[in-house]
Coordinates of N, CA and C in Angstrom, one line a residue:
M1 N 0.8 -1.2 0.0 CA 0.0 0.0 0.0 C 0.9 1.2 0.0
A2 N 0.5 2.2 -0.8 CA 1.3 3.4 -0.9 C 1.2 4.3 0.4
A3 N 2.3 4.9 0.7 CA 2.3 5.8 1.9 C 1.5 7.0 1.7
P4 N 0.8 7.6 2.7 CA 0.1 8.8 2.6 C 1.0 9.9 2.1
P5 N 0.5 10.9 1.3 CA 1.3 12.0 0.8 C 2.3 12.6 1.8
R6 N 1.8 12.9 3.0 CA 2.6 13.6 4.0 C 3.8 12.8 4.4
Y7 N 3.6 11.5 4.5 CA 4.7 10.6 4.9 C 5.7 10.4 3.7
A8 N 5.1 10.4 2.5 CA 6.0 10.3 1.3 C 6.9 11.5 1.2
R9 N 6.3 12.7 1.5 CA 7.1 14.0 1.4 C 8.2 14.0 2.5
R10 N 7.8 13.5 3.7 CA 8.7 13.4 4.8 C 9.9 12.5 4.5
R11 N 9.5 11.4 3.9 CA 10.6 10.4 3.5 C 11.5 11.0 2.5
H12 N 10.9 11.6 1.5 CA 11.7 12.2 0.4 C 12.7 13.3 1.0
L13 N 12.2 14.1 1.9 CA 13.0 15.1 2.6 C 14.2 14.5 3.4
S14 N 13.8 13.4 4.1 CA 14.9 12.7 4.9 C 15.9 12.1 4.0
E15 N 15.5 11.5 2.9 CA 16.5 10.9 1.9 C 17.4 12.0 1.3
S16 N 16.8 13.2 1.1 CA 17.6 14.3 0.5 C 18.6 14.8 1.5
I17 N 18.2 14.9 2.7 CA 19.1 15.4 3.8 C 20.3 14.4 3.9
I18 N 19.9 13.0 3.9 CA 21.0 12.0 4.1 C 21.9 12.0 2.9
A19 N 21.3 12.2 1.7 CA 22.2 12.2 0.5 C 23.2 13.4 0.5
K20 N 22.7 14.5 0.9 CA 23.6 15.7 1.0 C 24.7 15.5 2.1
A21 N 24.3 14.9 3.2 CA 25.3 14.7 4.3 C 26.3 13.7 3.8
E22 N 26.0 12.7 2.9 CA 26.9 11.7 2.5 C 27.5 12.1 1.1
S23 N 27.7 13.3 0.9 CA 28.2 13.7 -0.4 C 29.4 14.6 -0.3
E24 N 30.3 14.6 -1.4 CA 31.3 15.6 -1.5 C 30.8 16.7 -2.5
P25 N 31.3 17.9 -2.3 CA 30.8 19.0 -3.2 C 31.5 18.9 -4.5
H26 N 30.8 19.3 -5.6 CA 31.4 19.5 -6.9 C 32.5 20.6 -6.8
P27 N 33.6 20.3 -7.4 CA 34.7 21.3 -7.3 C 34.4 22.7 -7.8
S28 N 33.5 22.8 -8.8 CA 33.2 24.1 -9.3 C 31.9 24.7 -8.8
T29 N 30.8 23.9 -8.7 CA 29.5 24.5 -8.3 C 29.2 24.3 -6.8
G30 N 30.0 23.4 -6.1 CA 29.7 23.2 -4.7 C 28.5 22.3 -4.5
Q31 N 27.8 21.8 -5.5 CA 26.6 21.0 -5.4 C 27.0 19.6 -5.0
P32 N 26.2 18.9 -4.2 CA 26.6 17.5 -3.8 C 26.6 16.5 -4.9
V33 N 27.6 15.7 -5.1 CA 27.8 14.8 -6.2 C 28.0 13.4 -5.7
G34 N 27.8 13.1 -4.4 CA 28.1 11.8 -3.9 C 29.5 11.6 -3.3
L35 N 29.7 10.5 -2.7 CA 31.0 10.2 -2.1 C 32.0 9.7 -3.3
P36 N 33.3 10.0 -3.2 CA 34.2 9.5 -4.2 C 34.1 7.9 -4.2
V37 N 34.3 7.4 -5.3 CA 34.2 5.9 -5.5 C 35.4 5.5 -6.3
D38 N 35.8 4.2 -6.2 CA 36.8 3.6 -7.0 C 36.2 3.3 -8.3
A39 N 36.7 3.9 -9.4 CA 36.1 3.7 -10.7 C 36.7 2.6 -11.5
T40 N 37.5 1.7 -10.8 CA 38.0 0.5 -11.5 C 36.9 -0.4 -12.0
P41 N 36.9 -0.7 -13.2 CA 35.8 -1.6 -13.7 C 35.7 -2.9 -13.0
A42 N 34.5 -3.4 -12.9 CA 34.3 -4.8 -12.3 C 34.8 -5.8 -13.3
R43 N 34.9 -7.1 -12.9 CA 35.3 -8.2 -13.8 C 34.0 -8.8 -14.4
R44 N 34.2 -9.4 -15.5 CA 33.1 -10.1 -16.1 C 32.9 -11.5 -15.5
P45 N 31.7 -12.0 -15.4 CA 31.5 -13.4 -14.9 C 32.3 -14.4 -15.7
G46 N 32.6 -15.5 -15.0 CA 33.4 -16.5 -15.6 C 33.1 -17.9 -15.2
L47 N 34.0 -18.8 -15.6 CA 33.9 -20.2 -15.3 C 34.3 -20.4 -13.8
I48 N 33.3 -20.7 -13.0 CA 33.5 -20.8 -11.6 C 32.4 -21.8 -11.0
T49 N 32.7 -22.4 -9.9 CA 31.8 -23.2 -9.1 C 31.6 -22.5 -7.8
L50 N 30.3 -22.2 -7.5 CA 30.0 -21.6 -6.2 C 29.3 -22.6 -5.3
E51 N 30.1 -23.1 -4.3 CA 29.6 -24.1 -3.4 C 28.7 -23.6 -2.3
G52 N 27.6 -24.3 -2.1 CA 26.7 -23.9 -1.0 C 26.4 -25.0 -0.1
R53 N 25.5 -24.8 0.8 CA 25.1 -25.8 1.8 C 24.2 -26.8 1.2
Y54 N 23.3 -26.4 0.2 CA 22.3 -27.3 -0.3 C 22.6 -27.7 -1.7
G55 N 23.7 -27.2 -2.3 CA 24.1 -27.6 -3.7 C 25.1 -26.6 -4.2
R56 N 25.1 -26.4 -5.5 CA 26.1 -25.5 -6.0 C 25.6 -24.8 -7.3
V57 N 26.3 -23.7 -7.7 CA 26.0 -23.0 -8.9 C 27.3 -23.1 -9.7
E58 N 27.1 -23.6 -11.0 CA 28.3 -23.7 -11.9 C 28.0 -23.3 -13.3
K59 N 29.0 -23.0 -14.1 CA 28.8 -22.6 -15.5 C 28.0 -23.6 -16.2
L60 N 27.0 -23.1 -16.9 CA 26.1 -24.0 -17.7 C 26.9 -24.7 -18.8
D61 N 26.6 -26.0 -18.9 CA 27.4 -26.8 -19.9 C 26.4 -27.8 -20.5
M62 N 26.8 -28.3 -21.7 CA 25.9 -29.3 -22.4 C 25.6 -30.5 -21.5
H63 N 26.5 -30.9 -20.6 CA 26.2 -32.1 -19.8 C 25.1 -31.9 -18.8
H64 N 24.6 -30.7 -18.7 CA 23.5 -30.4 -17.8 C 22.2 -30.6 -18.5
A65 N 22.2 -30.7 -19.9 CA 21.0 -30.6 -20.7 C 20.0 -31.7 -20.3
A66 N 20.5 -33.0 -20.2 CA 19.6 -34.1 -20.0 C 18.9 -34.0 -18.6
N67 N 19.6 -33.6 -17.6 CA 19.0 -33.4 -16.3 C 17.9 -32.3 -16.3
L68 N 18.3 -31.2 -17.0 CA 17.4 -30.1 -17.0 C 16.1 -30.4 -17.8
W69 N 16.3 -31.1 -18.9 CA 15.1 -31.4 -19.7 C 14.1 -32.3 -18.9
K70 N 14.7 -33.3 -18.1 CA 13.9 -34.1 -17.3 C 13.2 -33.3 -16.2
A71 N 13.8 -32.3 -15.7 CA 13.2 -31.5 -14.6 C 12.2 -30.6 -15.2
Y72 N 12.3 -30.1 -16.4 CA 11.4 -29.1 -17.0 C 10.3 -29.8 -17.8
A73 N 10.5 -31.0 -18.4 CA 9.5 -31.6 -19.3 C 8.1 -31.7 -18.6
G74 N 7.1 -31.3 -19.3 CA 5.7 -31.4 -18.8 C 5.3 -30.3 -17.9
H75 N 6.2 -29.3 -17.7 CA 5.9 -28.1 -16.9 C 5.9 -26.9 -17.7
D76 N 5.0 -26.8 -18.7 CA 5.1 -25.6 -19.6 C 4.9 -24.3 -18.9
H77 N 4.3 -24.3 -17.7 CA 4.0 -23.0 -17.0 C 5.2 -22.3 -16.6
I78 N 6.4 -23.0 -16.5 CA 7.6 -22.3 -16.0 C 8.1 -21.4 -17.0
W79 N 7.7 -21.5 -18.3 CA 8.2 -20.6 -19.4 C 7.3 -19.4 -19.6
T80 N 6.2 -19.3 -18.9 CA 5.2 -18.3 -19.3 C 5.8 -16.8 -19.3
Y81 N 6.6 -16.5 -18.4 CA 7.1 -15.1 -18.3 C 8.5 -14.9 -18.9
L82 N 8.9 -15.9 -19.7 CA 10.1 -15.8 -20.5 C 9.7 -15.8 -22.0
S83 N 9.3 -14.6 -22.5 CA 8.6 -14.5 -23.7 C 9.5 -14.8 -25.0
A84 N 10.8 -14.8 -24.8 CA 11.7 -15.0 -25.9 C 11.8 -16.5 -26.3
Y85 N 11.5 -17.4 -25.4 CA 11.7 -18.8 -25.7 C 10.9 -19.7 -24.8
G86 N 10.7 -21.0 -25.2 CA 10.0 -21.9 -24.4 C 8.5 -21.7 -24.5
P87 N 7.7 -22.8 -24.1 CA 8.1 -24.1 -23.8 C 8.6 -24.9 -25.1
F88 N 9.2 -26.0 -24.9 CA 9.7 -26.8 -26.0 C 9.0 -28.1 -26.2
S89 N 8.8 -28.4 -27.5 CA 8.0 -29.6 -27.8 C 8.6 -30.9 -27.5
D90 N 9.9 -31.0 -27.5 CA 10.6 -32.2 -27.3 C 12.1 -32.0 -26.9
A91 N 12.8 -33.0 -26.5 CA 14.1 -32.9 -26.0 C 15.1 -32.3 -27.1
A92 N 14.8 -32.6 -28.4 CA 15.7 -32.1 -29.4 C 15.6 -30.6 -29.5
A93 N 14.3 -30.1 -29.5 CA 14.1 -28.6 -29.5 C 14.8 -27.9 -28.3
F94 N 14.6 -28.5 -27.2 CA 15.2 -28.0 -26.0 C 16.7 -28.0 -26.1
S95 N 17.3 -29.1 -26.6 CA 18.8 -29.2 -26.7 C 19.3 -28.1 -27.7
D96 N 18.6 -27.8 -28.8 CA 19.1 -26.8 -29.7 C 19.1 -25.4 -29.0
W97 N 18.0 -25.1 -28.3 CA 18.0 -23.8 -27.5 C 19.1 -23.8 -26.5
F98 N 19.2 -24.9 -25.8 CA 20.2 -25.0 -24.7 C 21.6 -24.7 -25.2
A99 N 22.0 -25.3 -26.3 CA 23.3 -25.1 -26.9 C 23.6 -23.6 -27.2
S100 N 22.5 -22.9 -27.6 CA 22.7 -21.5 -27.9 C 22.9 -20.7 -26.6
R101 N 22.3 -21.1 -25.5 CA 22.5 -20.4 -24.2 C 23.9 -20.7 -23.7
V102 N 24.4 -21.9 -23.8 CA 25.8 -22.2 -23.3 C 26.8 -21.3 -23.9
A103 N 26.6 -21.0 -25.2 CA 27.6 -20.2 -26.0 C 27.7 -18.7 -25.7
L104 N 26.6 -18.2 -25.1 CA 26.5 -16.8 -24.9 C 27.4 -16.2 -23.8
E105 N 27.9 -15.0 -24.0 CA 28.7 -14.3 -23.0 C 27.9 -13.4 -22.1
D106 N 26.8 -12.9 -22.7 CA 25.8 -12.0 -22.0 C 24.4 -12.2 -22.6
P107 N 23.6 -12.9 -21.9 CA 23.7 -13.4 -20.6 C 24.6 -14.6 -20.4
Y108 N 25.3 -14.7 -19.3 CA 26.2 -15.7 -18.9 C 25.5 -16.7 -18.0
S109 N 25.2 -17.9 -18.5 CA 24.3 -18.7 -17.7 C 25.0 -19.7 -16.8
Y110 N 24.3 -20.0 -15.7 CA 24.8 -21.0 -14.7 C 23.7 -22.0 -14.5
A111 N 24.2 -23.2 -14.1 CA 23.3 -24.3 -13.7 C 23.2 -24.4 -12.2
I112 N 22.1 -24.7 -11.7 CA 21.9 -24.9 -10.2 C 21.8 -26.4 -10.0
V113 N 22.7 -26.9 -9.2 CA 22.8 -28.4 -9.1 C 22.7 -28.8 -7.6
D114 N 21.9 -29.8 -7.4 CA 21.6 -30.2 -6.0 C 22.7 -31.2 -5.5
T115 N 22.7 -31.6 -4.3 CA 23.7 -32.5 -3.7 C 23.7 -33.9 -4.3
S116 N 22.6 -34.2 -5.0 CA 22.6 -35.5 -5.7 C 23.1 -35.4 -7.1
E117 N 23.7 -34.3 -7.5 CA 24.2 -34.1 -8.8 C 23.2 -33.9 -9.9
H118 N 22.0 -33.4 -9.5 CA 21.0 -33.2 -10.5 C 20.8 -31.7 -10.8
A119 N 21.0 -31.3 -12.0 CA 20.7 -29.9 -12.4 C 19.2 -29.6 -12.4
L120 N 18.8 -28.6 -11.6 CA 17.4 -28.4 -11.5 C 16.9 -27.0 -12.0
G121 N 17.9 -26.2 -12.4 CA 17.5 -24.8 -12.8 C 18.6 -24.1 -13.4
I122 N 18.3 -22.9 -14.0 CA 19.2 -22.1 -14.7 C 19.0 -20.6 -14.2
A123 N 20.1 -19.9 -14.0 CA 20.1 -18.5 -13.7 C 21.2 -17.9 -14.5
A124 N 21.1 -16.6 -14.9 CA 22.2 -16.0 -15.7 C 22.5 -14.6 -15.1
L125 N 23.8 -14.2 -15.3 CA 24.2 -12.9 -15.0 C 24.2 -12.2 -16.4
M126 N 23.6 -11.0 -16.5 CA 23.3 -10.4 -17.7 C 23.4 -8.8 -17.6
E127 N 23.1 -8.2 -18.8 CA 23.2 -6.7 -18.8 C 24.5 -6.3 -18.1
I128 N 25.6 -6.9 -18.5 CA 26.9 -6.8 -17.7 C 27.5 -5.5 -18.1
R129 N 27.7 -4.6 -17.2 CA 28.3 -3.3 -17.4 C 29.5 -3.0 -16.5
P130 N 30.6 -3.6 -16.8 CA 31.8 -3.5 -15.9 C 32.2 -2.1 -15.5
A131 N 32.2 -1.2 -16.5 CA 32.6 0.2 -16.2 C 31.7 0.9 -15.2
M132 N 30.4 0.6 -15.2 CA 29.5 1.2 -14.2 C 29.4 0.3 -13.0
R133 N 29.9 -0.9 -13.1 CA 29.9 -1.9 -12.0 C 28.4 -2.3 -11.6
V134 N 27.6 -2.5 -12.7 CA 26.2 -2.8 -12.6 C 26.0 -4.2 -13.3
I135 N 25.3 -5.1 -12.7 CA 25.0 -6.3 -13.3 C 23.6 -6.8 -12.9
E136 N 23.0 -7.6 -13.7 CA 21.6 -8.1 -13.4 C 21.6 -9.6 -13.4
V137 N 20.7 -10.2 -12.6 CA 20.4 -11.6 -12.6 C 19.1 -11.8 -13.4
G138 N 19.0 -12.7 -14.3 CA 17.8 -12.9 -15.0 C 17.8 -14.2 -15.8
H139 N 16.9 -14.4 -16.8 CA 16.8 -15.6 -17.5 C 16.7 -16.8 -16.5
I140 N 15.9 -16.6 -15.5 CA 15.8 -17.6 -14.4 C 14.8 -18.6 -14.7
V141 N 15.2 -19.9 -14.8 CA 14.2 -21.0 -15.1 C 14.4 -22.0 -14.1
Y142 N 13.5 -22.0 -13.1 CA 13.5 -23.0 -12.0 C 12.5 -24.1 -12.3
S143 N 12.9 -25.3 -12.2 CA 12.0 -26.4 -12.3 C 11.1 -26.5 -11.0
P144 N 10.0 -27.1 -11.1 CA 9.1 -27.2 -9.9 C 9.9 -27.8 -8.7
A145 N 10.8 -28.7 -9.0 CA 11.6 -29.3 -7.9 C 12.5 -28.3 -7.2
L146 N 12.8 -27.2 -7.8 CA 13.7 -26.2 -7.2 C 12.9 -25.0 -6.6
M147 N 11.7 -24.8 -7.1 CA 11.0 -23.6 -6.7 C 10.7 -23.7 -5.2
R148 N 10.9 -22.5 -4.5 CA 10.6 -22.4 -3.1 C 11.3 -23.5 -2.2
T149 N 12.6 -23.6 -2.5 CA 13.4 -24.6 -1.7 C 14.6 -23.8 -1.2
P150 N 15.2 -24.4 -0.2 CA 16.5 -23.7 0.3 C 17.5 -23.6 -0.8
L151 N 17.7 -24.5 -1.6 CA 18.7 -24.4 -2.7 C 18.3 -23.3 -3.7
G152 N 17.0 -23.2 -4.0 CA 16.6 -22.1 -4.9 C 17.0 -20.7 -4.3
T153 N 16.8 -20.5 -3.0 CA 17.2 -19.3 -2.4 C 18.7 -19.1 -2.3
E154 N 19.3 -20.2 -1.9 CA 20.8 -20.2 -1.7 C 21.5 -19.8 -3.0
A155 N 21.0 -20.4 -4.1 CA 21.6 -20.1 -5.4 C 21.6 -18.6 -5.7
Q156 N 20.5 -17.9 -5.4 CA 20.5 -16.5 -5.7 C 21.5 -15.7 -4.7
Y157 N 21.6 -16.2 -3.5 CA 22.6 -15.6 -2.6 C 24.0 -15.8 -3.1
L158 N 24.3 -17.0 -3.6 CA 25.6 -17.3 -4.1 C 26.0 -16.4 -5.3
L159 N 25.1 -16.3 -6.2 CA 25.3 -15.4 -7.3 C 25.5 -13.9 -6.9
A160 N 24.7 -13.5 -6.0 CA 24.8 -12.1 -5.6 C 26.1 -11.9 -4.9
R161 N 26.5 -12.8 -4.0 CA 27.8 -12.6 -3.3 C 28.9 -12.7 -4.3
Y162 N 28.9 -13.5 -5.2 CA 29.9 -13.6 -6.3 C 30.0 -12.3 -7.0
A163 N 28.9 -11.7 -7.4 CA 28.9 -10.4 -8.1 C 29.5 -9.3 -7.3
F164 N 29.1 -9.2 -6.0 CA 29.6 -8.1 -5.1 C 31.0 -8.4 -4.7
E165 N 31.3 -9.5 -4.1 CA 32.6 -9.7 -3.4 C 33.7 -10.2 -4.3
T166 N 33.4 -10.9 -5.3 CA 34.5 -11.4 -6.2 C 34.7 -10.6 -7.4
L167 N 33.6 -10.3 -8.1 CA 33.7 -9.5 -9.4 C 33.8 -8.0 -9.2
G168 N 33.3 -7.5 -8.0 CA 33.4 -6.1 -7.7 C 32.3 -5.2 -8.2
Y169 N 31.1 -5.8 -8.4 CA 30.0 -4.9 -8.8 C 29.4 -4.2 -7.6
R170 N 28.7 -3.1 -7.9 CA 28.2 -2.3 -6.8 C 26.7 -2.3 -6.8
R171 N 26.1 -2.7 -7.9 CA 24.6 -2.8 -8.0 C 24.3 -4.2 -8.7
Y172 N 23.3 -4.8 -8.1 CA 22.8 -6.1 -8.5 C 21.3 -6.1 -8.7
E173 N 20.8 -6.3 -9.9 CA 19.4 -6.1 -10.2 C 18.7 -7.4 -10.5
W174 N 17.4 -7.4 -10.2 CA 16.5 -8.5 -10.7 C 15.2 -7.8 -11.1
K175 N 15.0 -7.7 -12.4 CA 13.7 -7.1 -12.8 C 12.7 -8.2 -13.0
C176 N 11.8 -8.3 -12.0 CA 10.8 -9.4 -12.0 C 9.4 -8.9 -12.3
D177 N 8.7 -9.5 -13.2 CA 7.4 -9.1 -13.5 C 6.5 -9.3 -12.2
P178 N 5.8 -8.2 -11.9 CA 5.0 -8.3 -10.6 C 4.0 -9.4 -10.6
I179 N 3.5 -9.8 -11.7 CA 2.5 -10.9 -11.8 C 3.3 -12.2 -11.5
A180 N 4.4 -12.3 -12.2 CA 5.2 -13.5 -12.0 C 5.7 -13.7 -10.6
S181 N 6.1 -12.6 -9.9 CA 6.6 -12.7 -8.6 C 5.5 -13.1 -7.6
S182 N 4.2 -12.9 -7.9 CA 3.1 -13.3 -7.0 C 2.6 -14.7 -7.3
T183 N 3.0 -15.2 -8.5 CA 2.4 -16.5 -8.9 C 3.4 -17.6 -9.0
S184 N 4.6 -17.3 -9.5 CA 5.5 -18.4 -9.7 C 7.0 -18.0 -9.4
S185 N 7.1 -17.2 -8.4 CA 8.5 -16.8 -8.0 C 9.3 -18.0 -7.6
P186 N 10.6 -18.0 -8.0 CA 11.5 -19.1 -7.6 C 11.5 -19.3 -6.1
S187 N 11.4 -18.2 -5.3 CA 11.4 -18.3 -3.8 C 10.8 -17.1 -3.3
T188 N 10.2 -17.2 -2.1 CA 9.7 -16.0 -1.5 C 10.7 -15.0 -1.0
A189 N 11.8 -15.6 -0.6 CA 12.9 -14.7 0.0 C 13.6 -13.9 -1.2
T190 N 13.8 -14.5 -2.3 CA 14.6 -13.8 -3.3 C 13.7 -12.9 -4.2
A191 N 12.4 -13.0 -4.0 CA 11.5 -12.0 -4.8 C 11.8 -10.6 -4.3
S192 N 12.3 -10.4 -3.1 CA 12.5 -9.1 -2.6 C 13.7 -8.4 -3.4
L193 N 14.5 -9.2 -4.0 CA 15.6 -8.6 -4.8 C 15.1 -7.7 -5.9
A194 N 13.9 -8.0 -6.4 CA 13.3 -7.2 -7.5 C 13.0 -5.8 -7.0
R195 N 12.9 -5.6 -5.7 CA 12.6 -4.3 -5.1 C 13.8 -3.6 -4.5
S196 N 15.0 -4.3 -4.4 CA 16.1 -3.8 -3.7 C 17.0 -3.0 -4.7
S197 N 17.8 -2.1 -4.1 CA 18.6 -1.2 -4.9 C 19.9 -0.9 -4.2
R198 N 20.9 -0.8 -5.0 CA 22.2 -0.3 -4.5 C 22.6 0.8 -5.5
E199 N 23.9 1.1 -5.5 CA 24.3 2.2 -6.4 C 24.0 1.9 -7.8
F200 N 23.5 3.0 -8.6 CA 23.1 2.8 -9.9 C 24.2 2.8 -10.9
F201 N 25.0 4.0 -10.9 CA 26.2 4.0 -11.7 C 27.1 5.1 -11.2
V202 N 28.3 5.1 -11.7 CA 29.4 6.0 -11.2 C 29.3 7.2 -12.1
W203 N 29.3 8.4 -11.6 CA 29.4 9.6 -12.4 C 30.2 10.7 -11.6
V204 N 30.9 11.5 -12.3 CA 31.8 12.5 -11.8 C 32.6 12.0 -10.6
G205 N 33.0 10.7 -10.7 CA 33.7 10.1 -9.6 C 32.9 9.8 -8.4
G206 N 31.6 9.9 -8.5 CA 30.7 9.7 -7.3 C 29.6 8.7 -7.6
D207 N 28.6 8.6 -6.7 CA 27.5 7.7 -6.9 C 26.3 8.4 -7.6
R208 N 25.6 7.6 -8.4 CA 24.2 8.0 -8.8 C 23.3 6.9 -8.2
R209 N 22.5 7.3 -7.2 CA 21.7 6.3 -6.5 C 20.3 6.4 -6.9
T210 N 19.6 5.2 -6.9 CA 18.2 5.1 -7.1 C 17.5 4.4 -6.0
P211 N 16.8 5.1 -5.1 CA 16.2 4.4 -3.9 C 15.1 3.5 -4.4
P212 N 14.8 2.5 -3.6 CA 13.7 1.6 -3.9 C 12.4 2.4 -3.8
P213 N 11.3 2.0 -4.5 CA 10.1 2.7 -4.4 C 9.4 2.5 -3.1
A214 N 8.6 3.5 -2.7 CA 7.8 3.5 -1.4 C 6.8 2.4 -1.5
T215 N 6.6 1.7 -0.4 CA 5.5 0.6 -0.4 C 4.6 0.8 0.7

C-alpha cells in the first residue's frame, strides 16, 4: 500500500538530507555529487563453481541438458514469463535452444545443481556493465523441484555474493514481472531482490543512487 502523501514527502526530505550529508561537493559548483568511489571496472562473470550448503552453482554446460530437460518436461507453465523462448515440444528442440545459451557471454548462464548431482534450474548474469559496476540476474528458469526450496534461495545468494565480493559490482538487479513474482516466483525470499537497490552508476567520480520505491 502506498504511503500517505505527507509521509511520502517526509521520507523524500529525509532521503535528500541524508544524500547531501553523504556527499562531496562538486569542485566548481559546490553541489553534492556523492562520495568518491573507486572507478576501477568490475570483472566479467566467468567459469566458476559456487559451493553452497544445499548444492552449487556452476557454469552452464551441455552435460546439464539431460537433467534439466527431465526436470522441465511437462511443466510448460515455468516458461510463461520468458517470452523469448519456451516451452519446447521435445528434447531435441530444448537441446538446440540449450546449446545457444551455453555459448552466450551475455547473458552468462549458470546451472543450479543439488547435492545429488541433478541440475534443477538455470540463472544468468546479464546486462553486464563492468565500467558502471552494474549487473543483473535474469533468465531464471527454475523447475518445480527447485521452486521455493532452500537451494533455490541459496543459489541467488551465491550469485549475488559472487557479483559483489568477487567480481566487484556495486549494483545487482533483478527485474521481475510483478505478476510472475506473485504466482511463480522461484522463492519468497529472493523475490525481494526485485525491489532492492544499490548504487546505480558512477558519475563525476561519485554515486548516482536510485532508492527503492515506497511501499
